[in-house]
mmCIF file of C-alpha atoms in Angstrom:
data_model
loop_
_atom_site.group_PDB
_atom_site.id
_atom_site.type_symbol
_atom_site.label_atom_id
_atom_site.label_comp_id
_atom_site.label_asym_id
_atom_site.label_seq_id
_atom_site.Cartn_x
_atom_site.Cartn_y
_atom_site.Cartn_z
ATOM 1 C CA UNK A 1464 82.881 94.805 104.951
ATOM 2 C CA UNK A 1465 85.125 95.692 102.037
ATOM 3 C CA UNK A 1466 84.383 94.917 98.390
ATOM 4 C CA UNK A 1467 86.967 93.490 96.003
ATOM 5 C CA UNK A 1468 86.533 93.836 92.239
ATOM 6 C CA UNK A 1469 88.379 90.908 90.628
ATOM 7 C CA UNK A 1470 89.016 90.993 86.872
ATOM 8 C CA UNK A 1471 90.607 88.111 84.941
ATOM 9 C CA UNK A 1472 91.429 88.325 81.235
ATOM 10 C CA UNK A 1473 93.634 85.319 80.423
ATOM 11 C CA UNK A 1474 92.330 83.060 77.665
ATOM 12 C CA UNK A 1475 93.690 80.056 79.569
ATOM 13 C CA UNK A 1476 91.619 78.450 82.364
ATOM 14 C CA UNK A 1477 92.639 77.778 85.943
ATOM 15 C CA UNK A 1478 96.176 76.634 86.654
ATOM 16 C CA UNK A 1479 97.046 76.771 82.937
ATOM 17 C CA UNK A 1480 97.160 80.540 83.396
ATOM 18 C CA UNK A 1481 99.835 82.150 85.542
ATOM 19 C CA UNK A 1482 97.888 85.383 85.927
ATOM 20 C CA UNK A 1483 94.788 83.466 87.101
ATOM 21 C CA UNK A 1484 96.880 81.397 89.508
ATOM 22 C CA UNK A 1485 98.316 84.546 91.086
ATOM 23 C CA UNK A 1486 95.008 86.440 91.195
ATOM 24 C CA UNK A 1487 93.503 83.361 92.846
ATOM 25 C CA UNK A 1488 96.211 83.462 95.541
ATOM 26 C CA UNK A 1489 95.446 87.141 96.135
ATOM 27 C CA UNK A 1490 91.710 86.539 96.295
ATOM 28 C CA UNK A 1491 92.028 83.605 98.717
ATOM 29 C CA UNK A 1492 94.211 85.661 101.069
ATOM 30 C CA UNK A 1493 91.726 88.538 100.821
ATOM 31 C CA UNK A 1494 88.731 86.290 101.566
ATOM 32 C CA UNK A 1495 90.492 84.779 104.576
ATOM 33 C CA UNK A 1496 90.620 88.287 106.029
ATOM 34 C CA UNK A 1497 87.136 89.219 104.823
ATOM 35 C CA UNK A 1498 84.994 86.040 104.951
ATOM 36 C CA UNK A 1499 81.836 88.154 105.071
ATOM 37 C CA UNK A 1500 83.003 90.588 102.406
ATOM 38 C CA UNK A 1501 81.908 90.931 98.793
ATOM 39 C CA UNK A 1502 83.821 89.894 95.690
ATOM 40 C CA UNK A 1503 82.613 91.148 92.313
ATOM 41 C CA UNK A 1504 84.117 88.843 89.702
ATOM 42 C CA UNK A 1505 84.455 89.438 85.980
ATOM 43 C CA UNK A 1506 85.997 86.778 83.749
ATOM 44 C CA UNK A 1507 86.484 88.741 80.548
ATOM 45 C CA UNK A 1508 87.538 85.663 78.578
ATOM 46 C CA UNK A 1509 84.293 83.858 79.414
ATOM 47 C CA UNK A 1510 82.039 86.930 79.246
ATOM 48 C CA UNK A 1511 83.728 89.736 77.313
ATOM 49 C CA UNK A 1512 82.805 93.358 77.815
ATOM 50 C CA UNK A 1513 81.282 94.857 74.671
ATOM 51 C CA UNK A 1514 83.542 96.987 72.535
ATOM 52 C CA UNK A 1515 82.706 100.671 72.594
ATOM 53 C CA UNK A 1516 80.358 101.734 69.812
ATOM 54 C CA UNK A 1517 79.633 105.225 68.545
ATOM 55 C CA UNK A 1518 76.409 105.260 70.583
ATOM 56 C CA UNK A 1519 78.151 104.132 73.776
ATOM 57 C CA UNK A 1520 80.899 106.712 73.286
ATOM 58 C CA UNK A 1521 78.772 109.744 72.395
ATOM 59 C CA UNK A 1522 76.267 108.984 75.167
ATOM 60 C CA UNK A 1523 79.017 109.650 77.686
ATOM 61 C CA UNK A 1524 79.168 113.285 76.581
ATOM 62 C CA UNK A 1525 75.413 113.968 76.446
ATOM 63 C CA UNK A 1526 72.806 114.358 79.203
ATOM 64 C CA UNK A 1527 70.632 111.311 79.782
ATOM 65 C CA UNK A 1528 67.444 113.078 78.698
ATOM 66 C CA UNK A 1529 69.047 113.773 75.317
ATOM 67 C CA UNK A 1530 70.042 110.164 74.613
ATOM 68 C CA UNK A 1531 68.581 108.387 71.632
ATOM 69 C CA UNK A 1532 67.153 104.930 72.381
ATOM 70 C CA UNK A 1533 70.320 103.426 70.917
ATOM 71 C CA UNK A 1534 72.551 105.624 73.076
ATOM 72 C CA UNK A 1535 70.514 104.846 76.198
ATOM 73 C CA UNK A 1536 70.795 101.091 75.653
ATOM 74 C CA UNK A 1537 74.516 101.209 74.931
ATOM 75 C CA UNK A 1538 75.262 103.533 77.835
ATOM 76 C CA UNK A 1539 73.302 101.340 80.264
ATOM 77 C CA UNK A 1540 75.817 98.565 79.564
ATOM 78 C CA UNK A 1541 78.722 100.930 80.324
ATOM 79 C CA UNK A 1542 77.119 102.048 83.574
ATOM 80 C CA UNK A 1543 77.025 98.453 84.869
ATOM 81 C CA UNK A 1544 80.817 98.248 84.638
ATOM 82 C CA UNK A 1545 81.318 101.756 85.997
ATOM 83 C CA UNK A 1546 79.125 101.123 89.042
ATOM 84 C CA UNK A 1547 81.048 97.928 89.844
ATOM 85 C CA UNK A 1548 84.273 99.918 89.713
ATOM 86 C CA UNK A 1549 82.823 102.625 91.939
ATOM 87 C CA UNK A 1550 81.642 100.061 94.520
ATOM 88 C CA UNK A 1551 85.094 98.524 94.874
ATOM 89 C CA UNK A 1552 87.292 99.218 97.898
ATOM 90 C CA UNK A 1553 90.134 97.375 96.131
ATOM 91 C CA UNK A 1554 90.664 96.143 92.582
ATOM 92 C CA UNK A 1555 92.535 93.073 91.327
ATOM 93 C CA UNK A 1556 93.333 92.676 87.619
ATOM 94 C CA UNK A 1557 94.935 89.763 85.812
ATOM 95 C CA UNK A 1558 96.668 91.267 82.778
ATOM 96 C CA UNK A 1559 98.791 88.775 80.829
ATOM 97 C CA UNK A 1560 100.932 90.104 77.986
ATOM 98 C CA UNK A 1561 99.693 89.084 74.540
ATOM 99 C CA UNK A 1562 101.781 90.290 71.611
ATOM 100 C CA UNK A 1563 103.434 92.929 73.817
ATOM 101 C CA UNK A 1564 100.133 94.401 75.067
ATOM 102 C CA UNK A 1565 97.101 93.634 77.235
ATOM 103 C CA UNK A 1566 94.313 91.289 76.030
ATOM 104 C CA UNK A 1567 91.731 93.004 73.828
ATOM 105 C CA UNK A 1568 89.019 91.972 76.294
ATOM 106 C CA UNK A 1569 90.715 93.968 79.054
ATOM 107 C CA UNK A 1570 91.076 96.954 76.731
ATOM 108 C CA UNK A 1571 87.330 96.752 76.021
ATOM 109 C CA UNK A 1572 86.554 96.739 79.754
ATOM 110 C CA UNK A 1573 88.786 99.766 80.303
ATOM 111 C CA UNK A 1574 87.097 101.613 77.431
ATOM 112 C CA UNK A 1575 83.764 101.031 79.157
ATOM 113 C CA UNK A 1576 84.805 102.265 82.606
ATOM 114 C CA UNK A 1577 86.797 105.327 81.516
ATOM 115 C CA UNK A 1578 84.243 108.135 81.491
ATOM 116 C CA UNK A 1579 85.521 111.706 81.490
ATOM 117 C CA UNK A 1580 83.791 113.718 84.171
ATOM 118 C CA UNK A 1581 82.841 110.693 86.242
ATOM 119 C CA UNK A 1582 85.654 108.138 86.621
ATOM 120 C CA UNK A 1583 88.328 110.127 84.772
ATOM 121 C CA UNK A 1584 89.441 113.735 85.107
ATOM 122 C CA UNK A 1585 86.875 114.438 87.831
ATOM 123 C CA UNK A 1586 87.720 115.831 91.258
ATOM 124 C CA UNK A 1587 84.728 114.071 92.800
ATOM 125 C CA UNK A 1588 85.485 110.703 91.184
ATOM 126 C CA UNK A 1589 84.447 107.804 93.403
ATOM 127 C CA UNK A 1590 87.299 105.636 92.117
ATOM 128 C CA UNK A 1591 90.162 108.051 92.715
ATOM 129 C CA UNK A 1592 92.670 106.628 95.196
ATOM 130 C CA UNK A 1593 91.270 103.087 95.118
ATOM 131 C CA UNK A 1594 94.111 100.546 95.381
ATOM 132 C CA UNK A 1595 94.512 98.359 92.293
ATOM 133 C CA UNK A 1596 96.847 95.380 92.051
ATOM 134 C CA UNK A 1597 97.724 94.229 88.542
ATOM 135 C CA UNK A 1598 99.162 90.763 87.894
ATOM 136 C CA UNK A 1599 101.142 91.505 84.734
ATOM 137 C CA UNK A 1600 102.353 88.075 83.663
ATOM 138 C CA UNK A 1601 104.421 87.587 80.527
ATOM 139 C CA UNK A 1602 106.035 84.735 78.609
ATOM 140 C CA UNK A 1603 109.520 86.245 78.568
ATOM 141 C CA UNK A 1604 111.293 88.992 80.431
ATOM 142 C CA UNK A 1605 110.859 92.660 79.577
ATOM 143 C CA UNK A 1606 112.529 94.056 82.679
ATOM 144 C CA UNK A 1607 114.882 97.055 82.490
ATOM 145 C CA UNK A 1608 118.178 96.011 80.976
ATOM 146 C CA UNK A 1609 116.809 93.001 79.078
ATOM 147 C CA UNK A 1610 116.939 92.836 75.248
ATOM 148 C CA UNK A 1611 113.150 93.212 74.992
ATOM 149 C CA UNK A 1612 112.764 96.088 77.442
ATOM 150 C CA UNK A 1613 111.576 98.358 74.627
ATOM 151 C CA UNK A 1614 108.670 96.026 73.834
ATOM 152 C CA UNK A 1615 107.066 96.388 77.284
ATOM 153 C CA UNK A 1616 103.722 98.073 76.616
ATOM 154 C CA UNK A 1617 101.631 96.521 79.382
ATOM 155 C CA UNK A 1618 102.907 98.367 82.437
ATOM 156 C CA UNK A 1619 103.496 101.601 80.539
ATOM 157 C CA UNK A 1620 99.947 101.579 79.189
ATOM 158 C CA UNK A 1621 98.294 100.580 82.448
ATOM 159 C CA UNK A 1622 100.239 103.236 84.361
ATOM 160 C CA UNK A 1623 98.832 105.844 81.981
ATOM 161 C CA UNK A 1624 95.284 104.505 82.276
ATOM 162 C CA UNK A 1625 94.927 103.270 85.849
ATOM 163 C CA UNK A 1626 97.186 105.715 87.661
ATOM 164 C CA UNK A 1627 97.291 108.850 85.524
ATOM 165 C CA UNK A 1628 93.773 108.790 84.022
ATOM 166 C CA UNK A 1629 91.626 107.059 86.658
ATOM 167 C CA UNK A 1630 93.735 108.167 89.638
ATOM 168 C CA UNK A 1631 93.994 104.681 91.139
ATOM 169 C CA UNK A 1632 96.697 103.660 93.627
ATOM 170 C CA UNK A 1633 98.562 101.239 91.358
ATOM 171 C CA UNK A 1634 100.752 98.273 92.294
ATOM 172 C CA UNK A 1635 102.212 95.668 89.911
ATOM 173 C CA UNK A 1636 103.138 92.031 90.531
ATOM 174 C CA UNK A 1637 105.066 90.654 87.535
ATOM 175 C CA UNK A 1638 105.558 86.884 87.094
ATOM 176 C CA UNK A 1639 107.883 86.386 84.127
ATOM 177 C CA UNK A 1640 109.136 83.665 81.787
ATOM 178 C CA UNK A 1641 105.818 81.818 81.840
ATOM 179 C CA UNK A 1642 106.591 80.199 78.467
ATOM 180 C CA UNK A 1643 109.721 78.495 79.809
ATOM 181 C CA UNK A 1644 107.953 75.213 80.769
ATOM 182 C CA UNK A 1645 106.318 75.027 77.321
ATOM 183 C CA UNK A 1646 109.055 76.181 74.936
ATOM 184 C CA UNK A 1647 112.032 73.788 74.614
ATOM 185 C CA UNK A 1648 114.234 76.703 73.587
ATOM 186 C CA UNK A 1649 113.607 78.233 77.015
ATOM 187 C CA UNK A 1650 114.060 75.065 79.082
ATOM 188 C CA UNK A 1651 117.166 76.413 80.817
ATOM 189 C CA UNK A 1652 115.034 79.277 82.148
ATOM 190 C CA UNK A 1653 112.538 77.032 83.967
ATOM 191 C CA UNK A 1654 114.207 77.565 87.381
ATOM 192 C CA UNK A 1655 113.983 81.330 86.875
ATOM 193 C CA UNK A 1656 110.324 81.002 85.914
ATOM 194 C CA UNK A 1657 109.597 78.932 89.012
ATOM 195 C CA UNK A 1658 111.354 81.464 91.225
ATOM 196 C CA UNK A 1659 109.442 84.325 89.604
ATOM 197 C CA UNK A 1660 106.126 82.487 90.020
ATOM 198 C CA UNK A 1661 106.802 81.731 93.685
ATOM 199 C CA UNK A 1662 107.783 85.336 94.306
ATOM 200 C CA UNK A 1663 104.578 86.524 92.619
ATOM 201 C CA UNK A 1664 102.385 84.163 94.646
ATOM 202 C CA UNK A 1665 103.999 85.317 97.880
ATOM 203 C CA UNK A 1666 103.695 88.965 96.884
ATOM 204 C CA UNK A 1667 100.017 88.528 96.017
ATOM 205 C CA UNK A 1668 99.195 86.995 99.402
ATOM 206 C CA UNK A 1669 101.131 89.692 101.236
ATOM 207 C CA UNK A 1670 99.526 92.511 99.246
ATOM 208 C CA UNK A 1671 96.029 91.103 99.800
ATOM 209 C CA UNK A 1672 96.561 90.854 103.551
ATOM 210 C CA UNK A 1673 98.007 94.372 103.704
ATOM 211 C CA UNK A 1674 94.975 95.796 101.954
ATOM 212 C CA UNK A 1675 92.588 93.707 104.037
ATOM 213 C CA UNK A 1676 94.216 94.993 107.207
ATOM 214 C CA UNK A 1677 93.866 98.562 105.927
ATOM 215 C CA UNK A 1678 90.113 98.207 105.527
ATOM 216 C CA UNK A 1679 89.710 96.355 108.809
ATOM 217 C CA UNK A 1680 91.409 99.165 110.739
#
């Protein structure tokens, strides 16, 4: 059976988080198709990945038998994340926009799993071609043609990392205007938020079933 790697990074729990609500819809649809499958779950808000240190970084460019004890310990932590990524048949990432970019916890996870010669820039990479669905929620709208289009650094960055660097098969689902129910100045946008959220939930369920069917074939 297929393995799903599910990453959440929102600081808000449960239904208070739009990205978690949509990743949950994806995961439930996936598990309905794969009741005997495996889900590897990482909640980066609850258990953050360690930030890359000099030892963790330099160990990635040195053979294991040349590692110092400090490098070996730091690199062992990176390998845990890398092996989870390599085991995954599909990847699901909740990536809310915070201050125009991804959460620092998600950046830390990415820094751990990007390893040149293994997961990145390697012809024999085990992760290349793996489908990844990113739930890129945001409080406003940064779509093409909107006033804040130029401040959209989430999709641009993740395209460069997930698609161009790791070689993953990338798909975005983008629920917008998530601050509308909470900010009185945005109250007139609540119907647009609700429509965007419903569209995202539907898209997540459809995408999960499509991928599940692919692996069941």
